[in-house]
Amino acid sequence: MSAKSTALVIGAGIGGIATAARLARAGYSVTVLEKNARPGGRCDQLVRDGHRFDIGPTLFLMPEVFAETYADLGERMEDHLDLRRIDPTYRIRFDDGVTLSLTNDLKAMQDQLEAIEPGSFGGLLRYLVEGETNYHESLKHFVGRNFRNIFEYFSPANLPLLFKLKALRKHYANVGHYFDDPHLKAAFTFQNMYLGVSPFDALATYSLLQYTELCDGVWFPMGGLYRVIESLVAIAEKQGVRFVYNTPVSRINVNGRRATGVTLTDGSMLEADVIVANADLPYAYQDLLPDRAEADRLARLKYTCSAIMFYWGVDRVYEQLGHHNIFLAGDYRASFDRIFNAHTLPDQPSFYVHAPARTDPAAAPAGQDTLFVLVPSGHLDEASAQDWDALAARARSGVLDRLGQIGVSDLDQHLKFEVRYTPRDWGSLYNLAKGAAFGLSHNFMQVGYLRPQNRHARYRNLYFVGSSTHPGSGLPMALLSARLTTERVLQGG
């Protein structure tokens, strides 16, 4: 490879940053173009009046994937991140008053589970064994590798694994082999929402999520998840990557079977040997590329849910809340039907509260609190009547009412400020198609080789990285996506 080979990366999400750093380490001259004023994409940060919020991801899972990225860039993760294990990982509160604290303390788990469903602790152990198999086999054979054609994906070696990993079964139905009580079925399937997918539609393979949480742990980097972004940007810059902010791209320029560069919104043009789009893949096809047929096809695929978010600076501390808090609605299935079929807010919304100051006191001023609230909702749907201001107001009211039931009854009176995001904001701020917070969905027909590929079929020097391409959503997947995309760039295929 010539030392003069150049690459343009569109978007400074974690996948774009990691890809840029990897390409620079391989000898490319790399420039990253970011539409916003700072890097991170959805892994953004909000700081106001001494309160620090992670905008998007708050769970640090699969630390070995992060460590691999740092190592491949010539660094040690522990030199950049001060990780603290969160245990209990979170406390789940059901609407009937039942609570469950998920922890890696097996005796504590046994006591809690047996009190809810006698004999269920044995079910948990069997479920974790399944999750371990699904995790390691998926990472080795499906998630952590590229597929250049459908025959590699449905190879004689892989076909038996698809059945072994229960890729054709639904997660909620499968968990019934281990638990009978609906509380436990919900407690060990709601994690599918980390991928923006309903437990009733998710692959049973995703029992790997519960395994990673309880066995590998849920971690928190001091300084917040944004520390990962800051450290990777610093490493990329040390490798020679140039970041240019407040620089939206309006078009990817193409000629024949090649992408030649990009046009910025100010009309200026940049050229490069390789183009990597870290913008949401459906958005890239819809707004940056000329292929209308492919854009229309992508628009018809299944998308993940979105979320209504509240970022609350609070002038007191509520001890009832731990670091991670889950509040599940009474009618579990109806809740997901409203989100994924009606594309709206459930009548009784479930929600998640993140209180980072429980672990990192610097996240809030002394004696005060920083509360992040995520309420899953449907994505944008032009065919539906969606009044997001009204839905956000209803979500807010539902959250405050439910918090009041655990003694957090005066929170509204102690708010210093509130920042609110709806699916419209996810769309406008981060160019997420349909405002879907996790990109394209992860049903069987949209994973592995069946997911949009990380190399354009026509423009052979145009690549994609991020949640809507292989292997999927989440920070660890974005880092794997960066490795897989870089491999294809360097191999030219």
Phi, psi and omega in degrees: 000135178292142178295346181269001179300137186238153178221139172248129177249124180265105179107132181250044167288176184299325178293319178293319179297312182294321178296316179300316181295319180295317180294320178297320179296332179275359175111359179282152167268114192241134172237132178253128180252117183240131183289331183268177186279353181209164181281172172124330185059227180294338176275061186262180181220144174237127177235125180209131175050039179084000179259132182242124181241139160278130184288317185246256184300142178230354181252129176257102182245163176054058184301334181294331178290319176297315181299322178299317180298311179300317182296318179296339178263010177081021183234167173249128182304320184292344175281347184244332185236132174260095187269136175240129178284133179264117179213123000301148180299317172194165176250128180260131176242124177266159187289345179267008177097348177292138177233154179211123177257111179282129187213158175275003173280100187297325178296317178295321177295318180300313181299317182292313184293318181294331177291331180273315181215104180305133181090355187284341180295322174298323176298320178298316182298319178293322180295320179291326175297317176299316180297322178297314178300313181299320182295304186290320180292320179295315182297321183284317191256340186233309188281322189264022180216159175272151172236119183269346175204167185292336181287330173293322183289310179263049180283161176304330179284326185274329184305313177298328180293326179300325177281320178299322181274003176058040182289345180259004178253155177271144188296313184296320178296319183293325183292343176294345175285347185243332182222147174256326185289131182297332176298316183286324175300319178290318184297334183248020173226340184298340182298345174302337179291346171299333179260001181073029185236144176289139175300337181277352178240344184289153176293143176298342176307331187286008167299345176301334181295316180292325176298312182298322182294308188279333184257313177274338174098155169258126187240163177221123177280127177302134188098351178094170180298337180294342176299327177298315179298311182300319183289320180291325175296316179298319178294317179298317179296323177296330177280354178106004179291138177253125178257131178237117185260170182052042186226078180290144175263133179259339183199143168266121183277136182229155177209113184065240181252023180228149167270127185263339182164205182224156169250130179274167182294341177274004177094347180286154183237143177235142179245155177199161177285328182226137175243130176238120180264112173263359170296154178309126189305313178299324176296318181300316179291322184286319191247339186249344185239158186274353187279094183291324182298316180291322177298318179293322178297316179297324180295337181272352179288170176280140179244158176286175178285177172243198182203143168262126187242144172232132176244110188247123167269123189239140186270013174211173180252138176250105185292344180294342184258131174269195181295310178241131184224128180244130176241112184258141181286162183292308180268090189300311184292316181300326179300314180287328177299319180293323181288311191264339179256315180270348179055049181218199179262135178300155176299321173241095185286139166278161178200168182232137177239127178251125179237080188297337182293348175296330181253323184238096183302338181289353180285348180209153173299155181304133178077007180235178185223151176242113185240127178251126182237126178244123178243108180300140179215173174291162176276175178298137182215109183296337182277352182248152175276105184241109175261094188290333176294317179292319180294322178294321178295321178291322177298316180299315180297319179296320179296312182297321179296316182291320176297325178300330181290342178252015176098358176269072192263348184241021186301320182302331181278348184247012178284126173278323178198164177221132171243134186236136172241142171237174177306330178297323180290320177300323178291315186281322184283324188236012177054043179270120180303133181061013183064018181287115191293340184241012178080209179294152182288176186235042173284173188302323183280003181227034174229163179061223181293338182282348175278152177309133187282161182272007171229133182295139184292330182257309183271098196284350175254017177251124184235162180233149175215141178133191193290331185268003172247181180292135009263348177146202190272158176107154182300314178299321179294325178296323178290322174294320177301319179298317179296314183293319179294317178299319178301318181291321178300311185289332178272348180069027182201000000 
